[in-house]
């Protein structure tokens, strides 16, 4: 029985990891290709920031619906629809003759990107709280893993062909996973009731948790979308080297997510403190990024990856411990809406600051400042009260 449960959660984490890696590959392929896409459509800095914003605009629109469908239908149908939407959006943007159609394709892809998180949060959520953050973090490692693949592979393919043909890689990955997910059937292979056996106990107000996600996710996506452009514009990197540097940063994220998850599971009674420590370190490395020269640049980028990209699994584990198991999908759906909304709003603001100031120094400092605000928000949200449920919705008791 125990071995069967272990196989179930291993399957859930593995499939969730693959799906998030494919979704991230699709999303960050645009970031890795940002210098080439900018040249094709003659985009401004603000419009380059809008590449990520359009993806997350679509994600914002689908997050809550995806969460509710996950709670009612299970993971299979929702995952299949999400990966299909990603494939369609990638095809539209790859074939786009003008910028308007390109951005429309991004929004379609974003609908799929936003729908993957609630079902994978159910699929990879174990019953044991001392394994929860690590399991969530391993599956969330799909985001930097997909980014690493995008950073190393996509620019090389784009250099040989062009950026449009390079999108064929995530198209094939997403389409294949859509077909596989459709065979899972309507229900999750893991029991949502078992995953929520250790009921809500975390003393943190949902509104403050959501605000934290809004801020740090906006910063994370700004790092993804602007790093390659920054390295080309101010560090003199060619697009291929800039894409590889983004991959190096994401290696830090790939290490950071399970690392912070492991730490959080050792301190599972105070996951809030773990998130605060990660955010303070993130702000420090972001502030150092424009100052790091020579041999210091790579360690600072890895530090940004470890902390600015490593928070997500702990954050999701925290949310699952605030509400009962039957509301995990809808609660994380709302959280993802705020996460994606941050990704919509913050990158263009940071791009605008860089354009107005004529450089990226104040853009990176703004990222550091927003991250520190998130630390304060978490501190303000601590409460001895437990989140209860009123009329089927999360509510602060």
PDB file of N, CA and C in Angstrom, residues 155-251:
ATOM      1  N   UNK A 155      18.295  29.459 -28.951  1.00  0.00           N
ATOM      2  CA  UNK A 155      19.110  30.404 -29.713  1.00  0.00           C
ATOM      3  C   UNK A 155      19.984  29.738 -30.774  1.00  0.00           C
ATOM      4  N   UNK A 156      20.444  28.502 -30.492  1.00  0.00           N
ATOM      5  CA  UNK A 156      21.265  27.786 -31.474  1.00  0.00           C
ATOM      6  C   UNK A 156      20.436  27.443 -32.705  1.00  0.00           C
ATOM      7  N   UNK A 157      19.235  26.915 -32.471  1.00  0.00           N
ATOM      8  CA  UNK A 157      18.348  26.612 -33.601  1.00  0.00           C
ATOM      9  C   UNK A 157      17.962  27.879 -34.343  1.00  0.00           C
ATOM     10  N   UNK A 158      17.699  28.948 -33.602  1.00  0.00           N
ATOM     11  CA  UNK A 158      17.328  30.218 -34.222  1.00  0.00           C
ATOM     12  C   UNK A 158      18.465  30.769 -35.074  1.00  0.00           C
ATOM     13  N   UNK A 159      19.703  30.569 -34.624  1.00  0.00           N
ATOM     14  CA  UNK A 159      20.851  31.061 -35.391  1.00  0.00           C
ATOM     15  C   UNK A 159      21.014  30.293 -36.696  1.00  0.00           C
ATOM     16  N   UNK A 160      20.703  29.001 -36.674  1.00  0.00           N
ATOM     17  CA  UNK A 160      20.831  28.172 -37.883  1.00  0.00           C
ATOM     18  C   UNK A 160      19.672  28.418 -38.849  1.00  0.00           C
ATOM     19  N   UNK A 161      18.479  28.583 -38.291  1.00  0.00           N
ATOM     20  CA  UNK A 161      17.283  28.818 -39.122  1.00  0.00           C
ATOM     21  C   UNK A 161      16.821  30.257 -38.897  1.00  0.00           C
ATOM     22  N   UNK A 162      15.811  30.437 -38.056  1.00  0.00           N
ATOM     23  CA  UNK A 162      15.439  31.729 -37.495  1.00  0.00           C
ATOM     24  C   UNK A 162      14.572  31.466 -36.267  1.00  0.00           C
ATOM     25  N   UNK A 163      14.154  32.528 -35.564  1.00  0.00           N
ATOM     26  CA  UNK A 163      13.441  32.325 -34.299  1.00  0.00           C
ATOM     27  C   UNK A 163      12.098  31.642 -34.500  1.00  0.00           C
ATOM     28  N   UNK A 164      11.491  31.814 -35.669  1.00  0.00           N
ATOM     29  CA  UNK A 164      10.184  31.194 -35.920  1.00  0.00           C
ATOM     30  C   UNK A 164      10.301  29.667 -35.936  1.00  0.00           C
ATOM     31  N   UNK A 165      11.291  29.143 -36.641  1.00  0.00           N
ATOM     32  CA  UNK A 165      11.473  27.697 -36.694  1.00  0.00           C
ATOM     33  C   UNK A 165      11.881  27.125 -35.339  1.00  0.00           C
ATOM     34  N   UNK A 166      12.577  27.936 -34.532  1.00  0.00           N
ATOM     35  CA  UNK A 166      13.000  27.441 -33.219  1.00  0.00           C
ATOM     36  C   UNK A 166      11.811  27.138 -32.309  1.00  0.00           C
ATOM     37  N   UNK A 167      10.652  27.766 -32.564  1.00  0.00           N
ATOM     38  CA  UNK A 167       9.461  27.504 -31.743  1.00  0.00           C
ATOM     39  C   UNK A 167       8.856  26.128 -32.017  1.00  0.00           C
ATOM     40  N   UNK A 168       9.326  25.457 -33.067  1.00  0.00           N
ATOM     41  CA  UNK A 168       8.846  24.104 -33.333  1.00  0.00           C
ATOM     42  C   UNK A 168       9.185  23.154 -32.182  1.00  0.00           C
ATOM     43  N   UNK A 169      10.266  23.440 -31.461  1.00  0.00           N
ATOM     44  CA  UNK A 169      10.677  22.575 -30.342  1.00  0.00           C
ATOM     45  C   UNK A 169       9.610  22.555 -29.248  1.00  0.00           C
ATOM     46  N   UNK A 170       9.200  23.711 -28.697  1.00  0.00           N
ATOM     47  CA  UNK A 170       8.130  23.650 -27.695  1.00  0.00           C
ATOM     48  C   UNK A 170       6.779  23.235 -28.264  1.00  0.00           C
ATOM     49  N   UNK A 171       6.528  23.490 -29.536  1.00  0.00           N
ATOM     50  CA  UNK A 171       5.259  23.053 -30.137  1.00  0.00           C
ATOM     51  C   UNK A 171       5.126  21.541 -30.059  1.00  0.00           C
ATOM     52  N   UNK A 172       6.176  20.833 -30.438  1.00  0.00           N
ATOM     53  CA  UNK A 172       6.154  19.369 -30.417  1.00  0.00           C
ATOM     54  C   UNK A 172       6.028  18.850 -28.984  1.00  0.00           C
ATOM     55  N   UNK A 173       6.772  19.457 -28.052  1.00  0.00           N
ATOM     56  CA  UNK A 173       6.730  19.016 -26.658  1.00  0.00           C
ATOM     57  C   UNK A 173       5.336  19.187 -26.062  1.00  0.00           C
ATOM     58  N   UNK A 174       4.714  20.339 -26.299  1.00  0.00           N
ATOM     59  CA  UNK A 174       3.390  20.605 -25.724  1.00  0.00           C
ATOM     60  C   UNK A 174       2.317  19.725 -26.365  1.00  0.00           C
ATOM     61  N   UNK A 175       2.392  19.521 -27.663  1.00  0.00           N
ATOM     62  CA  UNK A 175       1.402  18.691 -28.342  1.00  0.00           C
ATOM     63  C   UNK A 175       1.487  17.237 -27.862  1.00  0.00           C
ATOM     64  N   UNK A 176       2.704  16.729 -27.680  1.00  0.00           N
ATOM     65  CA  UNK A 176       2.867  15.366 -27.201  1.00  0.00           C
ATOM     66  C   UNK A 176       2.306  15.174 -25.798  1.00  0.00           C
ATOM     67  N   UNK A 177       2.553  16.139 -24.917  1.00  0.00           N
ATOM     68  CA  UNK A 177       2.030  16.044 -23.548  1.00  0.00           C
ATOM     69  C   UNK A 177       0.522  16.243 -23.504  1.00  0.00           C
ATOM     70  N   UNK A 178      -0.036  16.989 -24.449  1.00  0.00           N
ATOM     71  CA  UNK A 178      -1.497  17.115 -24.522  1.00  0.00           C
ATOM     72  C   UNK A 178      -2.128  15.763 -24.810  1.00  0.00           C
ATOM     73  N   UNK A 179      -1.541  15.019 -25.732  1.00  0.00           N
ATOM     74  CA  UNK A 179      -2.061  13.689 -26.069  1.00  0.00           C
ATOM     75  C   UNK A 179      -1.930  12.731 -24.888  1.00  0.00           C
ATOM     76  N   UNK A 180      -0.801  12.787 -24.193  1.00  0.00           N
ATOM     77  CA  UNK A 180      -0.600  11.899 -23.043  1.00  0.00           C
ATOM     78  C   UNK A 180      -1.566  12.241 -21.913  1.00  0.00           C
ATOM     79  N   UNK A 181      -1.723  13.525 -21.620  1.00  0.00           N
ATOM     80  CA  UNK A 181      -2.595  13.942 -20.515  1.00  0.00           C
ATOM     81  C   UNK A 181      -4.045  13.566 -20.772  1.00  0.00           C
ATOM     82  N   UNK A 182      -4.462  13.583 -22.037  1.00  0.00           N
ATOM     83  CA  UNK A 182      -5.845  13.248 -22.370  1.00  0.00           C
ATOM     84  C   UNK A 182      -6.184  11.814 -21.995  1.00  0.00           C
ATOM     85  N   UNK A 183      -5.164  10.949 -21.873  1.00  0.00           N
ATOM     86  CA  UNK A 183      -5.407   9.549 -21.538  1.00  0.00           C
ATOM     87  C   UNK A 183      -5.498   9.298 -20.027  1.00  0.00           C
ATOM     88  N   UNK A 184      -5.261  10.347 -19.219  1.00  0.00           N
ATOM     89  CA  UNK A 184      -5.320  10.152 -17.768  1.00  0.00           C
ATOM     90  C   UNK A 184      -6.735   9.935 -17.271  1.00  0.00           C
ATOM     91  N   UNK A 185      -7.728  10.385 -18.036  1.00  0.00           N
ATOM     92  CA  UNK A 185      -9.099  10.274 -17.577  1.00  0.00           C
ATOM     93  C   UNK A 185      -9.481  11.478 -16.746  1.00  0.00           C
ATOM     94  N   UNK A 186     -10.715  11.478 -16.249  1.00  0.00           N
ATOM     95  CA  UNK A 186     -11.215  12.666 -15.576  1.00  0.00           C
ATOM     96  C   UNK A 186     -10.659  12.900 -14.182  1.00  0.00           C
ATOM     97  N   UNK A 187     -10.166  11.860 -13.500  1.00  0.00           N
ATOM     98  CA  UNK A 187      -9.758  12.035 -12.111  1.00  0.00           C
ATOM     99  C   UNK A 187      -8.241  11.993 -11.981  1.00  0.00           C
ATOM    100  N   UNK A 188      -7.758  12.612 -10.920  1.00  0.00           N
ATOM    101  CA  UNK A 188      -6.330  12.616 -10.620  1.00  0.00           C
ATOM    102  C   UNK A 188      -5.870  11.224 -10.213  1.00  0.00           C
ATOM    103  N   UNK A 189      -4.653  10.801 -10.615  1.00  0.00           N
ATOM    104  CA  UNK A 189      -4.134   9.529 -10.151  1.00  0.00           C
ATOM    105  C   UNK A 189      -3.767   9.551  -8.677  1.00  0.00           C
ATOM    106  N   UNK A 190      -3.663  10.715  -8.073  1.00  0.00           N
ATOM    107  CA  UNK A 190      -3.420  10.824  -6.634  1.00  0.00           C
ATOM    108  C   UNK A 190      -4.697  11.266  -5.954  1.00  0.00           C
ATOM    109  N   UNK A 191      -4.875  10.862  -4.712  1.00  0.00           N
ATOM    110  CA  UNK A 191      -6.081  11.203  -3.973  1.00  0.00           C
ATOM    111  C   UNK A 191      -5.967  12.582  -3.361  1.00  0.00           C
ATOM    112  N   UNK A 192      -6.880  13.479  -3.741  1.00  0.00           N
ATOM    113  CA  UNK A 192      -6.863  14.828  -3.180  1.00  0.00           C
ATOM    114  C   UNK A 192      -7.136  14.789  -1.687  1.00  0.00           C
ATOM    115  N   UNK A 193      -7.984  13.842  -1.253  1.00  0.00           N
ATOM    116  CA  UNK A 193      -8.285  13.756   0.175  1.00  0.00           C
ATOM    117  C   UNK A 193      -7.047  13.337   0.962  1.00  0.00           C
ATOM    118  N   UNK A 194      -6.308  12.353   0.431  1.00  0.00           N
ATOM    119  CA  UNK A 194      -5.093  11.927   1.107  1.00  0.00           C
ATOM    120  C   UNK A 194      -4.078  13.059   1.165  1.00  0.00           C
ATOM    121  N   UNK A 195      -3.968  13.814   0.036  1.00  0.00           N
ATOM    122  CA  UNK A 195      -3.000  14.905  -0.018  1.00  0.00           C
ATOM    123  C   UNK A 195      -3.326  15.994   0.978  1.00  0.00           C
ATOM    124  N   UNK A 196      -4.588  16.106   1.341  1.00  0.00           N
ATOM    125  CA  UNK A 196      -4.971  17.132   2.299  1.00  0.00           C
ATOM    126  C   UNK A 196      -5.251  16.601   3.682  1.00  0.00           C
ATOM    127  N   UNK A 197      -4.767  15.391   3.983  1.00  0.00           N
ATOM    128  CA  UNK A 197      -5.069  14.780   5.271  1.00  0.00           C
ATOM    129  C   UNK A 197      -4.566  15.625   6.433  1.00  0.00           C
ATOM    130  N   UNK A 198      -3.443  16.295   6.230  1.00  0.00           N
ATOM    131  CA  UNK A 198      -2.942  17.209   7.248  1.00  0.00           C
ATOM    132  C   UNK A 198      -3.541  18.566   6.959  1.00  0.00           C
ATOM    133  N   UNK A 199      -4.635  18.897   7.630  1.00  0.00           N
ATOM    134  CA  UNK A 199      -5.482  20.031   7.299  1.00  0.00           C
ATOM    135  C   UNK A 199      -4.816  21.380   7.488  1.00  0.00           C
ATOM    136  N   UNK A 200      -5.572  22.458   7.251  1.00  0.00           N
ATOM    137  CA  UNK A 200      -5.015  23.795   7.301  1.00  0.00           C
ATOM    138  C   UNK A 200      -4.515  24.135   8.696  1.00  0.00           C
ATOM    139  N   UNK A 201      -3.362  24.773   8.746  1.00  0.00           N
ATOM    140  CA  UNK A 201      -2.822  25.145  10.045  1.00  0.00           C
ATOM    141  C   UNK A 201      -1.957  26.382   9.978  1.00  0.00           C
ATOM    142  N   UNK A 202      -1.608  26.829   8.766  1.00  0.00           N
ATOM    143  CA  UNK A 202      -0.681  27.937   8.644  1.00  0.00           C
ATOM    144  C   UNK A 202      -1.358  29.252   8.983  1.00  0.00           C
ATOM    145  N   UNK A 203      -0.729  30.025   9.864  1.00  0.00           N
ATOM    146  CA  UNK A 203      -1.289  31.308  10.263  1.00  0.00           C
ATOM    147  C   UNK A 203      -0.818  32.430   9.381  1.00  0.00           C
ATOM    148  N   UNK A 204      -1.377  32.531   8.202  1.00  0.00           N
ATOM    149  CA  UNK A 204      -1.051  33.609   7.268  1.00  0.00           C
ATOM    150  C   UNK A 204      -2.311  33.969   6.510  1.00  0.00           C
ATOM    151  N   UNK A 205      -2.578  35.254   6.410  1.00  0.00           N
ATOM    152  CA  UNK A 205      -3.767  35.689   5.679  1.00  0.00           C
ATOM    153  C   UNK A 205      -3.561  35.482   4.184  1.00  0.00           C
ATOM    154  N   UNK A 206      -4.606  34.956   3.540  1.00  0.00           N
ATOM    155  CA  UNK A 206      -4.506  34.667   2.108  1.00  0.00           C
ATOM    156  C   UNK A 206      -4.183  35.906   1.299  1.00  0.00           C
ATOM    157  N   UNK A 207      -4.790  37.036   1.644  1.00  0.00           N
ATOM    158  CA  UNK A 207      -4.548  38.255   0.873  1.00  0.00           C
ATOM    159  C   UNK A 207      -3.065  38.619   0.853  1.00  0.00           C
ATOM    160  N   UNK A 208      -2.386  38.419   1.972  1.00  0.00           N
ATOM    161  CA  UNK A 208      -0.959  38.735   2.034  1.00  0.00           C
ATOM    162  C   UNK A 208      -0.133  37.713   1.256  1.00  0.00           C
ATOM    163  N   UNK A 209      -0.544  36.448   1.320  1.00  0.00           N
ATOM    164  CA  UNK A 209       0.138  35.432   0.513  1.00  0.00           C
ATOM    165  C   UNK A 209      -0.007  35.744  -0.973  1.00  0.00           C
ATOM    166  N   UNK A 210      -1.212  36.115  -1.386  1.00  0.00           N
ATOM    167  CA  UNK A 210      -1.438  36.458  -2.783  1.00  0.00           C
ATOM    168  C   UNK A 210      -0.590  37.657  -3.212  1.00  0.00           C
ATOM    169  N   UNK A 211      -0.488  38.666  -2.340  1.00  0.00           N
ATOM    170  CA  UNK A 211       0.300  39.854  -2.672  1.00  0.00           C
ATOM    171  C   UNK A 211       1.775  39.515  -2.820  1.00  0.00           C
ATOM    172  N   UNK A 212       2.269  38.653  -1.942  1.00  0.00           N
ATOM    173  CA  UNK A 212       3.655  38.184  -2.068  1.00  0.00           C
ATOM    174  C   UNK A 212       3.876  37.539  -3.440  1.00  0.00           C
ATOM    175  N   UNK A 213       2.956  36.647  -3.827  1.00  0.00           N
ATOM    176  CA  UNK A 213       3.086  35.992  -5.127  1.00  0.00           C
ATOM    177  C   UNK A 213       3.062  36.991  -6.266  1.00  0.00           C
ATOM    178  N   UNK A 214       2.190  37.994  -6.182  1.00  0.00           N
ATOM    179  CA  UNK A 214       2.096  39.040  -7.199  1.00  0.00           C
ATOM    180  C   UNK A 214       3.447  39.730  -7.402  1.00  0.00           C
ATOM    181  N   UNK A 215       4.088  40.109  -6.306  1.00  0.00           N
ATOM    182  CA  UNK A 215       5.323  40.886  -6.392  1.00  0.00           C
ATOM    183  C   UNK A 215       6.507  40.043  -6.863  1.00  0.00           C
ATOM    184  N   UNK A 216       6.741  38.911  -6.209  1.00  0.00           N
ATOM    185  CA  UNK A 216       7.945  38.144  -6.552  1.00  0.00           C
ATOM    186  C   UNK A 216       7.818  37.481  -7.920  1.00  0.00           C
ATOM    187  N   UNK A 217       6.603  37.129  -8.335  1.00  0.00           N
ATOM    188  CA  UNK A 217       6.439  36.563  -9.676  1.00  0.00           C
ATOM    189  C   UNK A 217       6.677  37.615 -10.743  1.00  0.00           C
ATOM    190  N   UNK A 218       6.208  38.844 -10.500  1.00  0.00           N
ATOM    191  CA  UNK A 218       6.470  39.915 -11.453  1.00  0.00           C
ATOM    192  C   UNK A 218       7.952  40.164 -11.627  1.00  0.00           C
ATOM    193  N   UNK A 219       8.685  40.130 -10.518  1.00  0.00           N
ATOM    194  CA  UNK A 219      10.138  40.298 -10.577  1.00  0.00           C
ATOM    195  C   UNK A 219      10.783  39.131 -11.314  1.00  0.00           C
ATOM    196  N   UNK A 220      10.351  37.913 -11.007  1.00  0.00           N
ATOM    197  CA  UNK A 220      10.924  36.730 -11.658  1.00  0.00           C
ATOM    198  C   UNK A 220      10.769  36.802 -13.172  1.00  0.00           C
ATOM    199  N   UNK A 221       9.585  37.158 -13.626  1.00  0.00           N
ATOM    200  CA  UNK A 221       9.342  37.209 -15.071  1.00  0.00           C
ATOM    201  C   UNK A 221      10.117  38.356 -15.699  1.00  0.00           C
ATOM    202  N   UNK A 222      10.262  39.474 -14.987  1.00  0.00           N
ATOM    203  CA  UNK A 222      11.080  40.572 -15.502  1.00  0.00           C
ATOM    204  C   UNK A 222      12.520  40.120 -15.712  1.00  0.00           C
ATOM    205  N   UNK A 223      13.036  39.323 -14.778  1.00  0.00           N
ATOM    206  CA  UNK A 223      14.383  38.775 -14.931  1.00  0.00           C
ATOM    207  C   UNK A 223      14.455  37.895 -16.178  1.00  0.00           C
ATOM    208  N   UNK A 224      13.453  37.022 -16.359  1.00  0.00           N
ATOM    209  CA  UNK A 224      13.439  36.134 -17.515  1.00  0.00           C
ATOM    210  C   UNK A 224      13.454  36.926 -18.822  1.00  0.00           C
ATOM    211  N   UNK A 225      12.597  37.940 -18.910  1.00  0.00           N
ATOM    212  CA  UNK A 225      12.387  38.602 -20.198  1.00  0.00           C
ATOM    213  C   UNK A 225      13.473  39.622 -20.514  1.00  0.00           C
ATOM    214  N   UNK A 226      14.075  40.234 -19.472  1.00  0.00           N
ATOM    215  CA  UNK A 226      14.993  41.333 -19.724  1.00  0.00           C
ATOM    216  C   UNK A 226      16.464  40.952 -19.655  1.00  0.00           C
ATOM    217  N   UNK A 227      16.791  39.820 -19.061  1.00  0.00           N
ATOM    218  CA  UNK A 227      18.207  39.523 -18.864  1.00  0.00           C
ATOM    219  C   UNK A 227      18.962  39.465 -20.187  1.00  0.00           C
ATOM    220  N   UNK A 228      18.425  38.734 -21.170  1.00  0.00           N
ATOM    221  CA  UNK A 228      19.125  38.613 -22.454  1.00  0.00           C
ATOM    222  C   UNK A 228      19.261  39.968 -23.125  1.00  0.00           C
ATOM    223  N   UNK A 229      18.203  40.784 -23.084  1.00  0.00           N
ATOM    224  CA  UNK A 229      18.257  42.116 -23.693  1.00  0.00           C
ATOM    225  C   UNK A 229      19.284  42.988 -22.976  1.00  0.00           C
ATOM    226  N   UNK A 230      19.291  42.926 -21.642  1.00  0.00           N
ATOM    227  CA  UNK A 230      20.254  43.690 -20.843  1.00  0.00           C
ATOM    228  C   UNK A 230      21.688  43.304 -21.200  1.00  0.00           C
ATOM    229  N   UNK A 231      21.947  42.005 -21.305  1.00  0.00           N
ATOM    230  CA  UNK A 231      23.300  41.551 -21.584  1.00  0.00           C
ATOM    231  C   UNK A 231      23.751  41.954 -22.994  1.00  0.00           C
ATOM    232  N   UNK A 232      22.810  41.992 -23.934  1.00  0.00           N
ATOM    233  CA  UNK A 232      23.143  42.443 -25.290  1.00  0.00           C
ATOM    234  C   UNK A 232      23.386  43.953 -25.312  1.00  0.00           C
ATOM    235  N   UNK A 233      22.487  44.711 -24.670  1.00  0.00           N
ATOM    236  CA  UNK A 233      22.551  46.173 -24.755  1.00  0.00           C
ATOM    237  C   UNK A 233      23.692  46.773 -23.937  1.00  0.00           C
ATOM    238  N   UNK A 234      23.904  46.284 -22.725  1.00  0.00           N
ATOM    239  CA  UNK A 234      24.848  46.944 -21.825  1.00  0.00           C
ATOM    240  C   UNK A 234      26.118  46.154 -21.563  1.00  0.00           C
ATOM    241  N   UNK A 235      26.090  44.859 -21.844  1.00  0.00           N
ATOM    242  CA  UNK A 235      27.295  44.052 -21.607  1.00  0.00           C
ATOM    243  C   UNK A 235      27.969  43.625 -22.903  1.00  0.00           C
ATOM    244  N   UNK A 236      27.341  43.929 -24.049  1.00  0.00           N
ATOM    245  CA  UNK A 236      27.942  43.622 -25.341  1.00  0.00           C
ATOM    246  C   UNK A 236      27.922  42.162 -25.725  1.00  0.00           C
ATOM    247  N   UNK A 237      27.025  41.362 -25.128  1.00  0.00           N
ATOM    248  CA  UNK A 237      26.932  39.945 -25.468  1.00  0.00           C
ATOM    249  C   UNK A 237      26.245  39.792 -26.822  1.00  0.00           C
ATOM    250  N   UNK A 238      26.600  38.737 -27.567  1.00  0.00           N
ATOM    251  CA  UNK A 238      25.806  38.387 -28.740  1.00  0.00           C
ATOM    252  C   UNK A 238      24.582  37.602 -28.271  1.00  0.00           C
ATOM    253  N   UNK A 239      23.527  37.483 -29.125  1.00  0.00           N
ATOM    254  CA  UNK A 239      22.291  36.822 -28.677  1.00  0.00           C
ATOM    255  C   UNK A 239      22.491  35.398 -28.166  1.00  0.00           C
ATOM    256  N   UNK A 240      23.381  34.635 -28.802  1.00  0.00           N
ATOM    257  CA  UNK A 240      23.620  33.266 -28.358  1.00  0.00           C
ATOM    258  C   UNK A 240      24.223  33.213 -26.972  1.00  0.00           C
ATOM    259  N   UNK A 241      25.205  34.068 -26.709  1.00  0.00           N
ATOM    260  CA  UNK A 241      25.832  34.105 -25.386  1.00  0.00           C
ATOM    261  C   UNK A 241      24.859  34.628 -24.331  1.00  0.00           C
ATOM    262  N   UNK A 242      24.023  35.588 -24.730  1.00  0.00           N
ATOM    263  CA  UNK A 242      23.021  36.105 -23.796  1.00  0.00           C
ATOM    264  C   UNK A 242      22.010  35.024 -23.422  1.00  0.00           C
ATOM    265  N   UNK A 243      21.576  34.222 -24.413  1.00  0.00           N
ATOM    266  CA  UNK A 243      20.658  33.126 -24.134  1.00  0.00           C
ATOM    267  C   UNK A 243      21.282  32.082 -23.229  1.00  0.00           C
ATOM    268  N   UNK A 244      22.573  31.786 -23.437  1.00  0.00           N
ATOM    269  CA  UNK A 244      23.265  30.839 -22.566  1.00  0.00           C
ATOM    270  C   UNK A 244      23.397  31.382 -21.143  1.00  0.00           C
ATOM    271  N   UNK A 245      23.568  32.695 -21.016  1.00  0.00           N
ATOM    272  CA  UNK A 245      23.652  33.309 -19.687  1.00  0.00           C
ATOM    273  C   UNK A 245      22.315  33.196 -18.958  1.00  0.00           C
ATOM    274  N   UNK A 246      21.211  33.361 -19.700  1.00  0.00           N
ATOM    275  CA  UNK A 246      19.897  33.145 -19.097  1.00  0.00           C
ATOM    276  C   UNK A 246      19.775  31.709 -18.599  1.00  0.00           C
ATOM    277  N   UNK A 247      20.308  30.776 -19.367  1.00  0.00           N
ATOM    278  CA  UNK A 247      20.272  29.377 -18.949  1.00  0.00           C
ATOM    279  C   UNK A 247      21.089  29.163 -17.676  1.00  0.00           C
ATOM    280  N   UNK A 248      22.227  29.856 -17.549  1.00  0.00           N
ATOM    281  CA  UNK A 248      23.046  29.743 -16.343  1.00  0.00           C
ATOM    282  C   UNK A 248      22.262  30.237 -15.128  1.00  0.00           C
ATOM    283  N   UNK A 249      21.573  31.369 -15.281  1.00  0.00           N
ATOM    284  CA  UNK A 249      20.743  31.875 -14.189  1.00  0.00           C
ATOM    285  C   UNK A 249      19.687  30.848 -13.799  1.00  0.00           C
ATOM    286  N   UNK A 250      19.107  30.212 -14.800  1.00  0.00           N
ATOM    287  CA  UNK A 250      18.048  29.244 -14.528  1.00  0.00           C
ATOM    288  C   UNK A 250      18.582  27.950 -13.913  1.00  0.00           C
ATOM    289  N   UNK A 251      19.862  27.653 -14.129  1.00  0.00           N
ATOM    290  CA  UNK A 251      20.465  26.534 -13.412  1.00  0.00           C
ATOM    291  C   UNK A 251      20.424  26.813 -11.909  1.00  0.00           C
TER     292      UNK A 251
END
